[in-house]
Amino acid sequence: MAEGVLAQAAEAAHRGDLAALKTTLQGSSEVLTARDSDGRTLLDLACRSATGNIAIPLDPGAPEQHAAIETILQA
């Protein structure tokens, strides 16, 4: 799988763009198990976006980012 598709899906999750995320997931289900050059999955990247890349975030993230995580889990 091209890392580009994973990056595209991760960016959509970061923006909370559920339409783009769903389109990417439907077009390439392999993106759910793909890993970037650091070994991170889409779920990992989306969770990092929603938590500001820390375990206990000061800013809980946007509702759209959390909806993106839910979309990935459902897929």
mmCIF file of N, CA and C in Angstrom:
data_model
loop_
_atom_site.group_PDB
_atom_site.id
_atom_site.type_symbol
_atom_site.label_atom_id
_atom_site.label_comp_id
_atom_site.label_asym_id
_atom_site.label_seq_id
_atom_site.Cartn_x
_atom_site.Cartn_y
_atom_site.Cartn_z
ATOM 1 N N MET A 1 0.856 -1.176 0.000
ATOM 2 C CA MET A 1 0.000 0.000 0.000
ATOM 3 C C MET A 1 0.890 1.223 0.000
ATOM 4 N N ALA A 2 0.529 2.164 -0.783
ATOM 5 C CA ALA A 2 1.294 3.400 -0.835
ATOM 6 C C ALA A 2 1.090 4.184 0.457
ATOM 7 N N GLU A 3 2.192 4.679 0.975
ATOM 8 C CA GLU A 3 2.114 5.486 2.191
ATOM 9 C C GLU A 3 1.281 6.737 1.956
ATOM 10 N N GLY A 4 1.131 7.125 0.696
ATOM 11 C CA GLY A 4 0.341 8.304 0.366
ATOM 12 C C GLY A 4 -1.116 8.178 0.766
ATOM 13 N N VAL A 5 -1.681 6.988 0.605
ATOM 14 C CA VAL A 5 -3.082 6.772 0.970
ATOM 15 C C VAL A 5 -3.239 6.850 2.484
ATOM 16 N N LEU A 6 -2.283 6.265 3.220
ATOM 17 C CA LEU A 6 -2.309 6.353 4.677
ATOM 18 C C LEU A 6 -2.195 7.808 5.117
ATOM 19 N N ALA A 7 -1.284 8.548 4.507
ATOM 20 C CA ALA A 7 -1.120 9.960 4.851
ATOM 21 C C ALA A 7 -2.390 10.749 4.542
ATOM 22 N N GLN A 8 -3.017 10.426 3.433
ATOM 23 C CA GLN A 8 -4.263 11.101 3.044
ATOM 24 C C GLN A 8 -5.359 10.820 4.068
ATOM 25 N N ALA A 9 -5.494 9.572 4.485
ATOM 26 C CA ALA A 9 -6.507 9.209 5.473
ATOM 27 C C ALA A 9 -6.201 9.850 6.823
ATOM 28 N N ALA A 10 -4.945 9.857 7.210
ATOM 29 C CA ALA A 10 -4.550 10.461 8.486
ATOM 30 C C ALA A 10 -4.826 11.958 8.484
ATOM 31 N N GLU A 11 -4.575 12.608 7.375
ATOM 32 C CA GLU A 11 -4.840 14.047 7.267
ATOM 33 C C GLU A 11 -6.341 14.315 7.341
ATOM 34 N N ALA A 12 -7.141 13.482 6.688
ATOM 35 C CA ALA A 12 -8.600 13.642 6.765
ATOM 36 C C ALA A 12 -9.072 13.474 8.210
ATOM 37 N N ALA A 13 -8.525 12.489 8.921
ATOM 38 C CA ALA A 13 -8.881 12.290 10.326
ATOM 39 C C ALA A 13 -8.458 13.487 11.162
ATOM 40 N N HIS A 14 -7.267 14.000 10.894
ATOM 41 C CA HIS A 14 -6.764 15.165 11.628
ATOM 42 C C HIS A 14 -7.690 16.373 11.448
ATOM 43 N N ARG A 15 -8.171 16.561 10.225
ATOM 44 C CA ARG A 15 -9.076 17.687 9.942
ATOM 45 C C ARG A 15 -10.496 17.402 10.413
ATOM 46 N N GLY A 16 -10.787 16.141 10.740
ATOM 47 C CA GLY A 16 -12.157 15.769 11.093
ATOM 48 C C GLY A 16 -13.056 15.730 9.876
ATOM 49 N N ASP A 17 -12.468 15.508 8.709
ATOM 50 C CA ASP A 17 -13.205 15.457 7.445
ATOM 51 C C ASP A 17 -13.700 14.025 7.235
ATOM 52 N N LEU A 18 -14.854 13.727 7.822
ATOM 53 C CA LEU A 18 -15.370 12.362 7.797
ATOM 54 C C LEU A 18 -15.730 11.895 6.397
ATOM 55 N N ALA A 19 -16.191 12.791 5.552
ATOM 56 C CA ALA A 19 -16.539 12.403 4.179
ATOM 57 C C ALA A 19 -15.295 11.906 3.444
ATOM 58 N N ALA A 20 -14.207 12.648 3.535
ATOM 59 C CA ALA A 20 -12.960 12.244 2.872
ATOM 60 C C ALA A 20 -12.407 10.970 3.502
ATOM 61 N N LEU A 21 -12.499 10.854 4.817
ATOM 62 C CA LEU A 21 -12.011 9.662 5.497
ATOM 63 C C LEU A 21 -12.797 8.429 5.065
ATOM 64 N N LYS A 22 -14.117 8.539 5.041
ATOM 65 C CA LYS A 22 -14.950 7.410 4.636
ATOM 66 C C LYS A 22 -14.678 7.006 3.191
ATOM 67 N N THR A 23 -14.480 7.984 2.322
ATOM 68 C CA THR A 23 -14.172 7.690 0.926
ATOM 69 C C THR A 23 -12.863 6.921 0.819
ATOM 70 N N THR A 24 -11.864 7.358 1.568
ATOM 71 C CA THR A 24 -10.571 6.677 1.550
ATOM 72 C C THR A 24 -10.695 5.264 2.106
ATOM 73 N N LEU A 25 -11.437 5.106 3.208
ATOM 74 C CA LEU A 25 -11.617 3.783 3.807
ATOM 75 C C LEU A 25 -12.358 2.834 2.867
ATOM 76 N N GLN A 26 -13.367 3.343 2.187
ATOM 77 C CA GLN A 26 -14.129 2.513 1.256
ATOM 78 C C GLN A 26 -13.301 2.133 0.039
ATOM 79 N N GLY A 27 -12.449 3.035 -0.402
ATOM 80 C CA GLY A 27 -11.643 2.784 -1.595
ATOM 81 C C GLY A 27 -10.413 1.936 -1.335
ATOM 82 N N SER A 28 -9.991 1.864 -0.078
ATOM 83 C CA SER A 28 -8.758 1.145 0.235
ATOM 84 C C SER A 28 -8.795 0.663 1.678
ATOM 85 N N SER A 29 -9.458 -0.452 1.907
ATOM 86 C CA SER A 29 -9.586 -0.953 3.278
ATOM 87 C C SER A 29 -8.230 -1.358 3.873
ATOM 88 N N GLU A 30 -7.233 -1.579 3.035
ATOM 89 C CA GLU A 30 -5.892 -1.926 3.534
ATOM 90 C C GLU A 30 -5.292 -0.806 4.367
ATOM 91 N N VAL A 31 -5.828 0.400 4.217
ATOM 92 C CA VAL A 31 -5.300 1.533 4.970
ATOM 93 C C VAL A 31 -5.460 1.310 6.483
ATOM 94 N N LEU A 32 -6.387 0.458 6.880
ATOM 95 C CA LEU A 32 -6.607 0.187 8.301
ATOM 96 C C LEU A 32 -5.441 -0.579 8.932
ATOM 97 N N THR A 33 -4.728 -1.353 8.149
ATOM 98 C CA THR A 33 -3.610 -2.126 8.689
ATOM 99 C C THR A 33 -2.255 -1.613 8.208
ATOM 100 N N ALA A 34 -2.264 -0.612 7.361
ATOM 101 C CA ALA A 34 -1.012 -0.048 6.853
ATOM 102 C C ALA A 34 -0.271 0.677 7.968
ATOM 103 N N ARG A 35 1.028 0.787 7.808
ATOM 104 C CA ARG A 35 1.863 1.498 8.785
ATOM 105 C C ARG A 35 2.738 2.511 8.060
ATOM 106 N N ASP A 36 2.959 3.636 8.718
ATOM 107 C CA ASP A 36 3.838 4.645 8.135
ATOM 108 C C ASP A 36 5.293 4.272 8.418
ATOM 109 N N SER A 37 6.215 5.131 8.056
ATOM 110 C CA SER A 37 7.640 4.827 8.219
ATOM 111 C C SER A 37 8.047 4.686 9.686
ATOM 112 N N ASP A 38 7.225 5.190 10.605
ATOM 113 C CA ASP A 38 7.488 5.042 12.037
ATOM 114 C C ASP A 38 6.725 3.863 12.641
ATOM 115 N N GLY A 39 6.000 3.114 11.802
ATOM 116 C CA GLY A 39 5.255 1.958 12.272
ATOM 117 C C GLY A 39 3.882 2.277 12.833
ATOM 118 N N ARG A 40 3.414 3.491 12.624
ATOM 119 C CA ARG A 40 2.119 3.916 13.168
ATOM 120 C C ARG A 40 0.984 3.574 12.208
ATOM 121 N N THR A 41 -0.133 3.130 12.775
ATOM 122 C CA THR A 41 -1.327 2.825 11.992
ATOM 123 C C THR A 41 -2.208 4.067 11.889
ATOM 124 N N LEU A 42 -3.225 3.969 11.068
ATOM 125 C CA LEU A 42 -4.179 5.070 10.925
ATOM 126 C C LEU A 42 -4.844 5.380 12.252
ATOM 127 N N LEU A 43 -5.224 4.350 12.994
ATOM 128 C CA LEU A 43 -5.857 4.570 14.297
ATOM 129 C C LEU A 43 -4.908 5.298 15.239
ATOM 130 N N ASP A 44 -3.666 4.900 15.254
ATOM 131 C CA ASP A 44 -2.653 5.565 16.079
ATOM 132 C C ASP A 44 -2.545 7.034 15.691
ATOM 133 N N LEU A 45 -2.427 7.301 14.407
ATOM 134 C CA LEU A 45 -2.275 8.685 13.937
ATOM 135 C C LEU A 45 -3.507 9.532 14.261
ATOM 136 N N ALA A 46 -4.691 8.951 14.101
ATOM 137 C CA ALA A 46 -5.924 9.681 14.403
ATOM 138 C C ALA A 46 -6.029 9.982 15.902
ATOM 139 N N CYS A 47 -5.663 8.998 16.722
ATOM 140 C CA CYS A 47 -5.693 9.221 18.178
ATOM 141 C C CYS A 47 -4.703 10.298 18.585
ATOM 142 N N ARG A 48 -3.537 10.297 17.970
ATOM 143 C CA ARG A 48 -2.549 11.332 18.266
ATOM 144 C C ARG A 48 -3.083 12.712 17.889
ATOM 145 N N SER A 49 -3.787 12.808 16.775
ATOM 146 C CA SER A 49 -4.363 14.092 16.364
ATOM 147 C C SER A 49 -5.401 14.577 17.366
ATOM 148 N N ALA A 50 -6.210 13.643 17.836
ATOM 149 C CA ALA A 50 -7.306 14.011 18.739
ATOM 150 C C ALA A 50 -6.827 14.330 20.150
ATOM 151 N N THR A 51 -5.612 13.898 20.496
ATOM 152 C CA THR A 51 -5.116 14.128 21.853
ATOM 153 C C THR A 51 -3.923 15.068 21.906
ATOM 154 N N GLY A 52 -3.610 15.679 20.794
ATOM 155 C CA GLY A 52 -2.453 16.572 20.780
ATOM 156 C C GLY A 52 -1.144 15.826 20.960
ATOM 157 N N ASN A 53 -1.150 14.529 20.630
ATOM 158 C CA ASN A 53 0.035 13.680 20.667
ATOM 159 C C ASN A 53 0.548 13.433 22.091
ATOM 160 N N ILE A 54 -0.344 13.536 23.085
ATOM 161 C CA ILE A 54 0.040 13.228 24.458
ATOM 162 C C ILE A 54 -1.002 12.311 25.095
ATOM 163 N N ALA A 55 -0.614 11.589 26.119
ATOM 164 C CA ALA A 55 -1.498 10.595 26.724
ATOM 165 C C ALA A 55 -2.701 11.231 27.421
ATOM 166 N N ILE A 56 -2.495 12.267 28.182
ATOM 167 C CA ILE A 56 -3.599 12.943 28.870
ATOM 168 C C ILE A 56 -3.616 14.378 28.351
ATOM 169 N N PRO A 57 -4.448 14.624 27.350
ATOM 170 C CA PRO A 57 -4.394 15.935 26.688
ATOM 171 C C PRO A 57 -4.985 17.057 27.531
ATOM 172 N N LEU A 58 -4.350 18.204 27.433
ATOM 173 C CA LEU A 58 -4.905 19.409 28.038
ATOM 174 C C LEU A 58 -6.098 19.895 27.231
ATOM 175 N N ASP A 59 -5.997 19.720 25.921
ATOM 176 C CA ASP A 59 -7.072 20.060 25.000
ATOM 177 C C ASP A 59 -7.628 18.738 24.491
ATOM 178 N N PRO A 60 -8.887 18.435 24.780
ATOM 179 C CA PRO A 60 -9.413 17.117 24.443
ATOM 180 C C PRO A 60 -9.621 16.843 22.956
ATOM 181 N N GLY A 61 -9.289 17.755 22.101
ATOM 182 C CA GLY A 61 -9.481 17.533 20.671
ATOM 183 C C GLY A 61 -10.886 17.909 20.237
ATOM 184 N N ALA A 62 -11.029 18.101 18.958
ATOM 185 C CA ALA A 62 -12.311 18.515 18.393
ATOM 186 C C ALA A 62 -13.254 17.320 18.288
ATOM 187 N N PRO A 63 -14.546 17.560 18.417
ATOM 188 C CA PRO A 63 -15.511 16.466 18.252
ATOM 189 C C PRO A 63 -15.357 15.759 16.909
ATOM 190 N N GLU A 64 -14.988 16.504 15.871
ATOM 191 C CA GLU A 64 -14.810 15.910 14.554
ATOM 192 C C GLU A 64 -13.651 14.920 14.555
ATOM 193 N N GLN A 65 -12.590 15.229 15.316
ATOM 194 C CA GLN A 65 -11.450 14.317 15.398
ATOM 195 C C GLN A 65 -11.856 13.023 16.109
ATOM 196 N N HIS A 66 -12.657 13.160 17.154
ATOM 197 C CA HIS A 66 -13.125 11.970 17.863
ATOM 198 C C HIS A 66 -14.098 11.168 16.991
ATOM 199 N N ALA A 67 -14.888 11.849 16.188
ATOM 200 C CA ALA A 67 -15.777 11.164 15.246
ATOM 201 C C ALA A 67 -14.956 10.412 14.202
ATOM 202 N N ALA A 68 -13.811 10.972 13.809
ATOM 203 C CA ALA A 68 -12.929 10.294 12.855
ATOM 204 C C ALA A 68 -12.406 8.993 13.458
ATOM 205 N N ILE A 69 -12.044 9.011 14.739
ATOM 206 C CA ILE A 69 -11.583 7.801 15.409
ATOM 207 C C ILE A 69 -12.698 6.762 15.429
ATOM 208 N N GLU A 70 -13.901 7.183 15.751
ATOM 209 C CA GLU A 70 -15.047 6.266 15.766
ATOM 210 C C GLU A 70 -15.280 5.667 14.379
ATOM 211 N N THR A 71 -15.125 6.480 13.326
ATOM 212 C CA THR A 71 -15.287 6.003 11.951
ATOM 213 C C THR A 71 -14.251 4.934 11.625
ATOM 214 N N ILE A 72 -13.001 5.147 12.050
ATOM 215 C CA ILE A 72 -11.950 4.172 11.801
ATOM 216 C C ILE A 72 -12.245 2.872 12.555
ATOM 217 N N LEU A 73 -12.666 2.981 13.806
ATOM 218 C CA LEU A 73 -12.989 1.787 14.594
ATOM 219 C C LEU A 73 -14.137 1.001 13.983
ATOM 220 N N GLN A 74 -15.129 1.697 13.468
ATOM 221 C CA GLN A 74 -16.266 1.015 12.841
ATOM 222 C C GLN A 74 -15.849 0.304 11.560
ATOM 223 N N ALA A 75 -14.893 0.880 10.846
ATOM 224 C CA ALA A 75 -14.433 0.270 9.591
ATOM 225 C C ALA A 75 -13.658 -0.997 9.892
#
